[in-house]
CSV table of C-alpha atoms and ligand atoms in Angstrom, one decimal:
chain,number,residue,atom,x,y,z
A,1,MET,CA,65.5,-83.2,-117.6
A,2,ALA,CA,64.9,-84.3,-114.2
A,3,GLN,CA,60.2,-85.3,-113.9
A,4,ARG,CA,58.0,-82.1,-114.0
A,5,THR,CA,55.5,-82.2,-110.7
A,6,ALA,CA,51.7,-80.5,-111.4
A,7,LEU,CA,49.4,-79.7,-109.5
A,8,ILE,CA,46.0,-79.1,-110.7
A,9,THR,CA,42.9,-77.2,-108.6
A,10,GLY,CA,40.2,-78.8,-109.9
A,11,ILE,CA,40.9,-82.2,-110.6
A,12,THR,CA,37.2,-83.5,-110.6
A,13,GLY,CA,36.3,-81.0,-113.6
A,14,GLN,CA,36.4,-80.6,-117.2
A,15,ASP,CA,38.4,-79.0,-117.6
A,16,GLY,CA,41.3,-81.5,-114.6
A,17,GLY,CA,40.2,-84.1,-116.9
A,18,HIS,CA,41.9,-82.9,-120.2
A,19,LEU,CA,44.6,-81.3,-118.4
A,20,SER,CA,45.3,-84.5,-116.8
A,21,GLU,CA,46.3,-86.2,-119.5
A,22,LEU,CA,48.4,-84.0,-121.8
A,23,LEU,CA,50.7,-83.4,-118.0
A,24,HIS,CA,50.9,-87.1,-118.6
A,25,ALA,CA,51.9,-87.9,-121.7
A,26,GLU,CA,54.1,-84.8,-122.0
A,27,GLY,CA,55.6,-86.9,-119.3
A,28,TYR,CA,54.6,-84.7,-115.5
A,29,ARG,CA,54.1,-86.6,-112.2
A,30,VAL,CA,50.3,-84.7,-111.9
A,31,PHE,CA,48.8,-84.1,-108.3
A,32,GLY,CA,44.9,-83.0,-107.8
A,33,LEU,CA,43.4,-81.1,-105.0
A,34,ILE,CA,40.2,-82.6,-104.6
A,35,ARG,CA,37.8,-81.1,-102.3
A,36,GLY,CA,35.4,-82.8,-99.1
A,37,GLN,CA,34.8,-86.2,-96.9
A,38,ASN,CA,33.8,-89.2,-99.6
A,39,ASN,CA,33.6,-86.2,-102.6
A,40,PRO,CA,31.6,-88.4,-104.4
A,41,ARG,CA,33.5,-86.8,-108.0
A,42,GLN,CA,36.6,-89.0,-106.4
A,43,MET,CA,35.9,-93.1,-107.2
A,44,ALA,CA,35.3,-91.3,-111.1
A,45,VAL,CA,38.1,-89.7,-111.5
A,46,GLU,CA,39.9,-92.4,-109.5
A,47,ALA,CA,39.6,-95.1,-112.6
A,48,GLU,CA,39.6,-92.7,-115.2
A,49,LEU,CA,42.7,-90.5,-114.7
A,50,PRO,CA,44.6,-93.4,-112.6
A,51,TYR,CA,47.7,-91.5,-112.4
A,52,VAL,CA,46.5,-89.0,-110.8
A,53,SER,CA,48.0,-88.4,-106.7
A,54,LEU,CA,44.8,-87.1,-105.1
A,55,ILE,CA,45.4,-84.4,-102.2
A,56,GLU,CA,42.6,-83.7,-100.0
A,57,GLY,CA,42.1,-79.6,-99.4
A,58,ASP,CA,39.8,-77.1,-100.2
A,59,LEU,CA,39.8,-73.3,-101.8
A,60,THR,CA,39.1,-72.0,-99.0
A,61,ASP,CA,41.0,-73.6,-96.6
A,62,MET,CA,44.4,-71.7,-96.5
A,63,THR,CA,45.7,-74.8,-94.5
A,64,SER,CA,45.2,-77.6,-96.7
A,65,LEU,CA,46.3,-75.5,-99.7
A,66,VAL,CA,49.5,-74.4,-97.7
A,67,ARG,CA,50.0,-78.8,-97.4
A,68,ALA,CA,48.9,-80.0,-101.0
A,69,VAL,CA,51.7,-77.7,-102.0
A,70,ASP,CA,53.7,-78.8,-99.2
A,71,THR,CA,53.6,-82.4,-100.0
A,72,ALA,CA,52.8,-82.4,-104.4
A,73,ASP,CA,56.6,-79.1,-104.3
A,74,PRO,CA,55.0,-78.5,-107.9
A,75,ASP,CA,56.9,-77.1,-111.0
A,76,GLU,CA,53.5,-75.7,-112.1
A,77,VAL,CA,50.3,-74.9,-110.5
A,78,TYR,CA,46.6,-75.5,-113.0
A,79,ASN,CA,44.5,-73.2,-111.1
A,80,LEU,CA,40.9,-74.6,-112.1
A,81,ALA,CA,39.1,-75.1,-108.7
A,82,ALA,CA,36.2,-72.1,-109.4
A,83,ILE,CA,31.9,-72.7,-109.0
A,84,SER,CA,32.4,-71.8,-112.2
A,85,HIS,CA,27.6,-72.4,-112.7
A,86,VAL,CA,27.2,-69.0,-114.0
A,87,GLY,CA,23.5,-69.7,-112.7
A,88,TYR,CA,24.3,-70.5,-109.9
A,89,SER,CA,25.7,-67.8,-108.7
A,90,PHE,CA,22.7,-65.5,-108.5
A,91,LYS,CA,21.6,-68.3,-106.4
A,92,ASN,CA,24.7,-68.1,-104.2
A,93,PRO,CA,27.3,-65.3,-103.8
A,94,THR,CA,28.9,-64.8,-101.1
A,95,LEU,CA,29.6,-68.6,-101.7
A,96,THR,CA,31.3,-67.8,-105.1
A,97,ALA,CA,33.0,-65.0,-103.9
A,98,ASP,CA,34.7,-67.2,-101.7
A,99,VAL,CA,35.8,-70.0,-103.7
A,100,THR,CA,35.7,-67.6,-107.2
A,101,GLY,CA,37.6,-65.0,-106.4
A,102,LYS,CA,39.4,-65.2,-102.9
A,103,GLY,CA,40.0,-68.9,-103.5
A,104,VAL,CA,43.1,-67.5,-105.8
A,105,LEU,CA,44.2,-65.7,-103.8
A,106,ASN,CA,44.8,-68.4,-101.0
A,107,VAL,CA,46.1,-70.9,-103.6
A,108,LEU,CA,48.6,-67.8,-104.9
A,109,GLU,CA,49.4,-67.1,-100.7
A,110,ALA,CA,50.4,-71.0,-100.3
A,111,VAL,CA,53.3,-70.2,-103.2
A,112,ARG,CA,54.9,-67.4,-101.5
A,113,VAL,CA,54.4,-68.6,-98.8
A,114,THR,CA,55.6,-71.8,-98.8
A,115,GLY,CA,59.3,-70.4,-100.4
A,116,ARG,CA,58.1,-70.7,-104.1
A,117,ALA,CA,57.6,-67.7,-105.1
A,118,GLU,CA,60.0,-67.8,-107.4
A,119,ALA,CA,60.1,-71.2,-108.2
A,120,THR,CA,56.8,-72.4,-109.2
A,121,ARG,CA,55.0,-70.8,-111.7
A,122,VAL,CA,51.2,-71.0,-111.8
A,123,TYR,CA,48.0,-70.6,-114.7
A,124,GLN,CA,44.5,-68.5,-113.6
A,125,ALA,CA,41.7,-69.8,-115.1
A,126,SER,CA,40.2,-66.5,-115.9
A,127,THR,CA,36.8,-66.1,-118.3
A,128,SER,CA,35.5,-64.0,-121.0
A,129,GLU,CA,32.0,-63.7,-118.4
A,130,MET,CA,34.5,-61.1,-117.1
A,131,PHE,CA,33.4,-59.0,-120.6
A,132,GLY,CA,30.1,-59.9,-120.0
A,133,GLY,CA,28.8,-58.4,-123.9
A,134,LEU,CA,27.4,-54.9,-123.4
A,135,ASP,CA,27.3,-53.0,-126.9
A,136,TYR,CA,29.2,-49.9,-125.0
A,137,ASN,CA,32.5,-52.2,-124.6
A,138,ARG,CA,32.0,-55.2,-127.2
A,139,PRO,CA,35.1,-54.7,-130.4
A,140,GLY,CA,33.3,-55.9,-133.6
A,141,ASN,CA,35.5,-58.2,-133.8
A,142,GLY,CA,36.5,-60.2,-130.9
A,143,TYR,CA,37.2,-59.1,-126.8
A,144,ASN,CA,40.8,-59.5,-127.0
A,145,GLU,CA,43.8,-59.1,-123.1
A,146,GLU,CA,42.9,-54.8,-123.5
A,147,SER,CA,39.3,-55.6,-124.0
A,148,LEU,CA,38.1,-53.4,-120.9
A,149,PHE,CA,35.7,-55.7,-118.8
A,150,HIS,CA,32.1,-55.5,-117.6
A,151,PRO,CA,31.4,-58.8,-115.2
A,152,ARG,CA,27.1,-59.2,-115.5
A,153,SER,CA,26.7,-62.0,-112.5
A,154,PRO,CA,28.6,-62.7,-108.2
A,155,TYR,CA,30.8,-65.2,-111.1
A,156,GLY,CA,32.0,-62.6,-113.7
A,157,VAL,CA,33.1,-60.4,-110.8
A,158,ALA,CA,34.5,-62.9,-108.3
A,159,LYS,CA,36.1,-63.8,-111.9
A,160,LEU,CA,37.0,-60.7,-112.5
A,161,TYR,CA,38.6,-60.6,-108.7
A,162,GLY,CA,40.8,-63.6,-108.9
A,163,HIS,CA,42.5,-62.3,-113.0
A,164,TRP,CA,43.8,-58.8,-111.2
A,165,ILE,CA,45.0,-60.6,-107.5
A,166,ALA,CA,46.6,-62.9,-109.9
A,167,LYS,CA,47.7,-60.0,-111.7
A,168,ASN,CA,48.9,-57.8,-109.0
A,169,TYR,CA,51.1,-60.8,-107.8
A,170,ARG,CA,53.2,-60.9,-110.6
A,171,GLU,CA,54.1,-57.6,-110.6
A,172,SER,CA,54.0,-57.4,-106.9
A,173,TYR,CA,56.7,-60.5,-106.4
A,174,GLY,CA,57.7,-60.9,-109.3
A,175,MET,CA,55.8,-64.7,-109.9
A,176,PHE,CA,55.6,-66.2,-112.6
A,177,VAL,CA,51.5,-65.8,-112.4
A,178,THR,CA,49.9,-66.6,-116.4
A,179,CYS,CA,46.7,-65.3,-116.9
A,180,GLY,CA,44.3,-67.4,-119.6
A,181,ILE,CA,40.9,-65.4,-120.8
A,182,LEU,CA,39.1,-68.2,-121.4
A,183,PHE,CA,36.0,-68.9,-123.9
A,184,ASN,CA,33.4,-71.2,-123.7
A,185,HIS,CA,34.8,-74.8,-124.6
A,186,GLU,CA,32.6,-76.9,-124.2
A,187,GLY,CA,33.2,-81.9,-125.4
A,188,GLU,CA,31.8,-85.3,-124.0
A,189,ARG,CA,33.5,-84.2,-120.5
A,190,ARG,CA,31.2,-81.0,-119.7
A,191,GLY,CA,28.9,-81.5,-117.2
A,192,LEU,CA,25.2,-81.1,-117.9
A,193,GLU,CA,24.7,-78.3,-115.9
A,194,PHE,CA,25.0,-76.2,-119.3
A,195,VAL,CA,23.4,-75.3,-122.2
A,196,THR,CA,25.7,-77.0,-124.8
A,197,ARG,CA,26.0,-81.0,-123.0
A,198,LYS,CA,22.7,-79.9,-121.4
A,199,ILE,CA,20.6,-80.7,-125.0
A,200,THR,CA,22.8,-83.4,-126.9
A,201,ASN,CA,22.6,-85.4,-123.3
A,202,ALA,CA,18.3,-84.3,-124.5
A,203,VAL,CA,19.4,-85.1,-128.1
A,204,ALA,CA,20.3,-89.0,-127.4
A,205,ARG,CA,17.8,-89.0,-125.3
A,206,ILE,CA,14.9,-87.7,-126.8
A,207,LYS,CA,15.8,-89.8,-130.9
A,208,LEU,CA,16.2,-92.4,-127.7
A,209,GLY,CA,12.3,-92.4,-126.6
A,210,LEU,CA,14.6,-91.7,-123.8
A,211,GLN,CA,13.0,-88.6,-123.3
A,212,SER,CA,10.3,-85.8,-124.9
A,213,THR,CA,10.8,-82.8,-124.5
A,214,LEU,CA,13.4,-80.5,-123.5
A,215,GLU,CA,13.6,-77.3,-121.2
A,216,LEU,CA,15.9,-74.9,-122.1
A,217,GLY,CA,15.6,-70.7,-120.7
A,218,ASP,CA,16.7,-67.3,-123.1
A,219,LEU,CA,17.8,-69.0,-127.0
A,220,TRP,CA,18.9,-65.5,-128.2
A,221,PRO,CA,22.0,-65.6,-126.4
A,222,LYS,CA,25.0,-65.9,-128.9
A,223,ARG,CA,28.6,-68.1,-127.4
A,224,ASP,CA,32.1,-68.1,-129.0
A,225,TRP,CA,32.3,-72.0,-128.6
A,226,GLY,CA,35.6,-73.9,-129.2
A,227,TYR,CA,36.9,-78.0,-127.7
A,228,ALA,CA,37.8,-77.9,-123.8
A,229,GLY,CA,40.7,-80.3,-125.3
A,230,ASP,CA,41.7,-77.4,-128.0
A,231,TYR,CA,42.1,-74.9,-124.8
A,232,VAL,CA,43.6,-77.1,-122.3
A,233,ARG,CA,45.9,-77.8,-124.4
A,234,GLY,CA,47.1,-73.5,-124.9
A,235,MET,CA,46.6,-73.5,-120.7
A,236,TRP,CA,49.4,-76.0,-120.9
A,237,LEU,CA,51.7,-73.4,-123.9
A,238,MET,CA,51.0,-70.4,-121.9
A,239,THR,CA,52.2,-72.0,-119.1
A,240,GLN,CA,55.5,-72.6,-120.6
A,241,HIS,CA,56.4,-69.4,-122.0
A,242,HIS,CA,59.1,-67.2,-121.6
A,243,LYS,CA,57.3,-64.0,-120.3
A,244,ALA,CA,54.1,-64.3,-118.0
A,245,ASP,CA,51.4,-62.6,-119.3
A,246,ASP,CA,47.6,-62.4,-121.1
A,247,PHE,CA,45.4,-64.5,-123.2
A,248,VAL,CA,42.9,-64.9,-124.9
A,249,LEU,CA,41.6,-68.2,-126.3
A,250,ALA,CA,38.6,-68.0,-128.6
A,251,THR,CA,37.5,-69.5,-131.8
A,252,GLY,CA,36.6,-66.3,-133.5
A,253,GLU,CA,33.0,-67.3,-133.8
A,254,THR,CA,29.9,-67.2,-131.8
A,255,HIS,CA,27.2,-69.1,-132.4
A,256,SER,CA,24.1,-68.4,-130.7
A,257,ILE,CA,22.0,-71.5,-129.3
A,258,GLU,CA,18.8,-71.5,-131.6
A,259,GLU,CA,22.2,-72.7,-133.3
A,260,PHE,CA,22.9,-74.9,-130.9
A,261,LEU,CA,20.0,-77.5,-131.2
A,262,THR,CA,19.4,-76.5,-135.0
A,263,LEU,CA,22.6,-78.7,-135.8
A,264,ALA,CA,22.7,-81.6,-132.3
A,265,PHE,CA,18.8,-82.1,-133.4
A,266,ALA,CA,19.9,-82.6,-137.5
A,267,GLU,CA,23.2,-84.9,-135.8
A,268,VAL,CA,19.7,-87.4,-134.2
A,269,GLY,CA,17.3,-86.1,-137.6
A,270,ILE,CA,15.5,-84.7,-136.2
A,271,ASP,CA,14.5,-81.3,-138.8
A,272,ASP,CA,13.4,-78.8,-136.5
A,273,TRP,CA,13.9,-78.9,-132.7
A,274,ARG,CA,11.1,-76.0,-132.0
A,275,PRO,CA,8.3,-78.9,-131.0
A,276,TYR,CA,10.6,-80.6,-128.4
A,277,VAL,CA,12.2,-77.5,-126.9
A,278,LYS,CA,9.6,-75.5,-124.4
A,279,HIS,CA,10.7,-71.8,-122.3
A,280,SER,CA,11.3,-72.5,-118.6
A,281,ALA,CA,11.4,-69.0,-116.5
A,282,ALA,CA,13.4,-71.3,-114.2
A,283,PHE,CA,16.9,-70.6,-116.3
A,284,MET,CA,16.7,-67.6,-116.8
A,285,ARG,CA,19.8,-65.4,-115.5
A,286,PRO,CA,19.2,-62.1,-113.5
A,287,ALA,CA,21.4,-60.4,-116.3
A,288,GLU,CA,22.2,-62.0,-119.3
A,289,VAL,CA,25.7,-62.2,-121.6
A,290,ASP,CA,24.1,-61.8,-124.1
A,291,ILE,CA,27.3,-63.1,-126.8
A,292,LEU,CA,30.2,-63.1,-127.1
A,293,LEU,CA,32.9,-63.7,-129.3
A,294,GLY,CA,36.5,-63.6,-128.7
A,295,ASP,CA,39.7,-62.8,-130.8
A,296,PRO,CA,42.6,-65.0,-130.2
A,297,SER,CA,45.4,-63.3,-132.2
A,298,LYS,CA,48.0,-63.0,-129.4
A,299,ALA,CA,47.7,-66.6,-128.6
A,300,GLU,CA,48.1,-67.6,-131.5
A,301,ASP,CA,51.0,-65.1,-133.1
A,302,ILE,CA,52.9,-65.7,-129.6
A,303,LEU,CA,52.8,-69.2,-128.8
A,304,GLY,CA,52.1,-70.6,-131.4
A,305,TRP,CA,48.2,-72.0,-130.8
A,306,LYS,CA,45.0,-72.3,-133.2
A,307,ARG,CA,41.9,-75.5,-132.3
A,308,GLU,CA,41.5,-78.1,-134.6
A,309,VAL,CA,37.6,-78.0,-133.6
A,310,ASP,CA,35.4,-76.1,-135.1
A,311,PHE,CA,31.7,-75.4,-134.1
A,312,PRO,CA,29.9,-78.4,-136.0
A,313,GLY,CA,32.5,-80.9,-135.0
A,314,LEU,CA,32.0,-80.0,-131.6
A,315,VAL,CA,28.4,-80.7,-132.5
A,316,ARG,CA,28.5,-84.3,-134.0
A,317,ARG,CA,31.7,-85.3,-131.2
A,318,MET,CA,28.8,-84.3,-128.5
A,319,VAL,CA,25.9,-86.2,-129.9
A,320,ALA,CA,28.2,-89.0,-130.7
A,321,HIS,CA,29.0,-89.3,-127.2
A,322,ASP,CA,26.1,-88.8,-125.8
A,323,LEU,CA,24.7,-91.7,-127.9
A,324,ALA,CA,26.4,-93.9,-127.2
A,325,VAL,CA,26.4,-93.3,-123.2
A,326,GLN,CA,22.7,-93.5,-123.8
A,327,SER,CA,22.1,-95.9,-125.7
A,328,ARG,CA,23.6,-98.8,-122.8
A,329,HIS,CA,19.6,-97.0,-120.8
A,330,ILE,CA,17.9,-99.4,-123.2
B,401,G4F,O1,26.2,-72.9,-120.7
B,401,G4F,P1,26.2,-72.0,-120.3
B,401,G4F,O2,25.5,-72.6,-118.9
B,401,G4F,O3,27.5,-70.9,-119.6
B,401,G4F,P2,28.0,-69.1,-119.9
B,401,G4F,O4,27.2,-69.2,-119.3
B,401,G4F,O5,28.2,-69.2,-120.6
B,401,G4F,O6,29.5,-69.7,-118.9
B,401,G4F,C1,30.1,-70.7,-119.4
B,401,G4F,O7,31.6,-70.1,-119.9
B,401,G4F,C2,32.1,-69.2,-118.6
B,401,G4F,C3,32.8,-68.6,-120.4
B,401,G4F,O8,31.6,-67.5,-120.9
B,401,G4F,C4,32.1,-69.5,-117.9
B,401,G4F,F1,33.3,-69.0,-117.8
B,401,G4F,C5,31.7,-70.4,-117.4
B,401,G4F,O9,32.2,-70.5,-116.1
B,401,G4F,C6,30.9,-71.6,-118.0
B,401,G4F,O10,32.0,-72.0,-118.1
B,401,G4F,O11,25.4,-71.2,-120.9
B,401,G4F,C7,24.8,-70.7,-121.5
B,401,G4F,C8,23.9,-69.6,-122.3
B,401,G4F,C9,23.2,-69.1,-121.6
B,401,G4F,O12,23.1,-67.7,-122.6
B,401,G4F,C10,22.1,-69.1,-120.4
B,401,G4F,O13,21.8,-67.9,-120.2
B,401,G4F,O14,22.9,-70.7,-122.2
B,401,G4F,C11,21.4,-70.1,-121.7
B,401,G4F,N1,21.1,-70.8,-121.9
B,401,G4F,C12,19.7,-71.0,-121.6
B,401,G4F,N2,18.8,-72.3,-121.2
B,401,G4F,C13,20.9,-72.0,-120.7
B,401,G4F,C14,19.7,-73.1,-120.5
B,401,G4F,N3,22.4,-71.6,-120.1
B,401,G4F,C15,22.2,-73.7,-119.2
B,401,G4F,N4,23.5,-73.7,-118.1
B,401,G4F,N5,20.6,-73.7,-118.5
B,401,G4F,C16,20.2,-74.2,-120.0
B,401,G4F,O15,19.2,-74.4,-119.2
């Protein structure tokens, strides 16, 4: 069988790293779209993922996407690129709409206008943020593929546009465009701006005497937190399925930030995190998603997907990683 080729947008992000590793192990030739001149992450990506061929391009620049698709000639495109921080999207809503929303249309058009509508499969990174977590649309056993959407941030709204335009291209042009509705997925590669990694990094630094306190926003919101490595396997499985569709990936459990704090501090032998954690309004959002819980039954039944890392295992591996990284600073 000829070697398969994949193009990943968002190659510098957490999921881009995990997915490149998986596809490389599966024998793919992997191309990654990288944004801007002298991107500060480029050297790190080249060192970490030496088998990935980087192509310059930007989701807001259609010409660059056409060029990237022509260069890679991919069997599969994984559109992971986005402005993905919910808090940031409130401060930069128009940029978020351009990148996270209209950028999806640009990727789909680049595939279509280059004559690859039938040959190339597209994975669109949809998100649980589209559900919004309000009481009225929250099913007891978790959101599934049929649940009602009510996004609560410019990011969630932009992602919902991306989700619907992806489905529209599936229905209008018969393109294989599959949407993974992924709940929060974390790990050692997670950016420090997200709450889980912010906590595990601070816990390691507090343990080592490098930091004394940690400033956070609200601690009561609950998330369905899984491990990113498990979730990129799900992305790949749904892209291999015989039919393009929507699939929820989640753990089926939800935990508050307080619970995350308790487990993370316990990993370094600190029983009470309260003296170390300060509240800061700077990390609160104009509208909050109170609780997210997903029902991954469809992906489990149809794709045979199952997450392997549980909540305590996720916290353990993130704290262990950050202890190892931070120990180099002492
Ligand atoms: O870690 P977060 O920033 O993730 P959030 O907002 O749930 O979004 C993540 O998951 C989505 C999937 O549901 C993705 F689509 C999205 O791209 C991203 O990966 O915040 C989690 C919770 C929020 O309730 C937030 O208000 O933590 C709360 N929080 C409290 N203090 C904080 C902080 N979040 C951050 N980032 N930093 C804080 O200091």
